[in-house]
C-alpha positions as a printed Julia matrix, in Angstrom:
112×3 Matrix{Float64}:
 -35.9   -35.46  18.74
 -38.82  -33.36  19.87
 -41.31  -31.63  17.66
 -39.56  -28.29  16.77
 -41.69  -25.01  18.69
 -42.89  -22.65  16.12
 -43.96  -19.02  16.68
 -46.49  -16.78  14.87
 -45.37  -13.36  14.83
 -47.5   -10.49  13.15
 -45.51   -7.2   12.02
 -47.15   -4.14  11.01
 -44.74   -1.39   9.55
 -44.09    0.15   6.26
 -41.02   -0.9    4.57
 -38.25   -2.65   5.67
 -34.43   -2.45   5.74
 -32.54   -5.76   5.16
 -32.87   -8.27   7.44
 -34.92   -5.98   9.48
 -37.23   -8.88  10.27
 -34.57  -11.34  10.82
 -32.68   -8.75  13.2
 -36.27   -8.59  15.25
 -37.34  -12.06  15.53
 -33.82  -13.19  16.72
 -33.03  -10.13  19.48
 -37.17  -11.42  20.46
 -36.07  -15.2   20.68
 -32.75  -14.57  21.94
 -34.44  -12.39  25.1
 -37.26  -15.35  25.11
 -34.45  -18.0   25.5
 -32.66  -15.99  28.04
 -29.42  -15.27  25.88
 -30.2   -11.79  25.75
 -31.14   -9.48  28.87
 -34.52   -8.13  28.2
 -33.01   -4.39  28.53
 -31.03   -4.42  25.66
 -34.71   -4.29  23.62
 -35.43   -1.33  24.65
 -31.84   -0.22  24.01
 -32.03   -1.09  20.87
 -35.26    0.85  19.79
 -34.75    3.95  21.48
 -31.17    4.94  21.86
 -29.26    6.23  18.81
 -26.62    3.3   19.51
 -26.36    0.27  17.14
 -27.07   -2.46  18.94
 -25.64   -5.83  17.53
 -28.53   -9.01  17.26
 -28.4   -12.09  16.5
 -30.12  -12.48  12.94
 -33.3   -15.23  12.96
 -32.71  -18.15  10.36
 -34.25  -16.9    7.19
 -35.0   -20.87   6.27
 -37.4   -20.46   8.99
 -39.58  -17.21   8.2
 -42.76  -17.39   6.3
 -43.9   -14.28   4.99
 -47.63  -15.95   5.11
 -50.03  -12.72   4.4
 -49.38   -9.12   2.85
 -51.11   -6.19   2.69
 -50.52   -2.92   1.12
 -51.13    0.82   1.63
 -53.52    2.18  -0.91
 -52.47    5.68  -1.2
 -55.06    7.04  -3.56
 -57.97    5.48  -1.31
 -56.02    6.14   1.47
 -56.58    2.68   3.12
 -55.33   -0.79   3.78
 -55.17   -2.53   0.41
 -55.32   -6.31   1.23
 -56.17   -8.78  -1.72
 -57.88  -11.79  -0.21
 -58.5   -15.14  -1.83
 -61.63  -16.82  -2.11
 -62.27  -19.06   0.83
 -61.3   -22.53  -1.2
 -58.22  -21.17  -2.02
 -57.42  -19.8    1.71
 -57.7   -23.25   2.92
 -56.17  -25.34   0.54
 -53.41  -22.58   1.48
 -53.63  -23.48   5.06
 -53.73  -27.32   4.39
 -50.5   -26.9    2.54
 -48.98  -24.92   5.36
 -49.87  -27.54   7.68
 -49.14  -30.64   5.26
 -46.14  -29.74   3.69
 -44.2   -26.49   4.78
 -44.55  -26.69   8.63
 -43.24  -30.14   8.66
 -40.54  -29.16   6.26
 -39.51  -25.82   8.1
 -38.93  -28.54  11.16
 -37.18  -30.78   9.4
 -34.9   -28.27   8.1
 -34.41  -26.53  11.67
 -34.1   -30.41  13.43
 -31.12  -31.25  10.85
 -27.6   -31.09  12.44
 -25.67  -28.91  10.56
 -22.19  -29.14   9.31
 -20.15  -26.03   8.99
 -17.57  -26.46   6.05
């Protein structure tokens, strides 16, 4: 097999409902891979309608970053690590969980 494609995807919202993220990524592939017609996007944001999507495997979502809403400061609270730590973070990514995340999504799998 080939090397599995991989997407970065950056979300900026506060809060989410359940599989909210899943629910995105997969309508965003699904239109991407041509499954989906790209109208039913905009459907499903503005029109009070609930639009069934196709949920994104969670085995393949890395929540890599976080910030948080300071409300006292009334700013963008984001706790950075020192710059050792960031890239022995990235390494690992790269290393360990990338090739894993493709190895998990390149399996065949068997529904019981």
């Amino acid at each position: 097999g080939g090397e599995a494609v991989m997407y970065k995807v950056k979300l900026i919202g506060a809060s989410f409902a359940l599989n909210q993220i899943r629910k995105m990524v997969g309508l965003a592939l699904s239109v991407l891979h041509g499954s989906v017609p790209e109208g039913v996007m905009d459907i499903a944001i503005s029109s009070p309608f609930r639009v069934h999507v196709p949920l994104a495997p969670g085995e393949a979502l890395l929540l890599a970053n976080a910030s948080f809403w300071d409300a006292k400061r009334e700013e963008i609270r984001v706790d950075l690590l020192d710059t050792q730590v960031q890239a022995n973070v990235e390494n690992f990514k790269k290393e360990t969980l990338y090739p894993h995340i493709a190895e998990i999504l390149n399996t065949p799998r068997v529904c019981p």
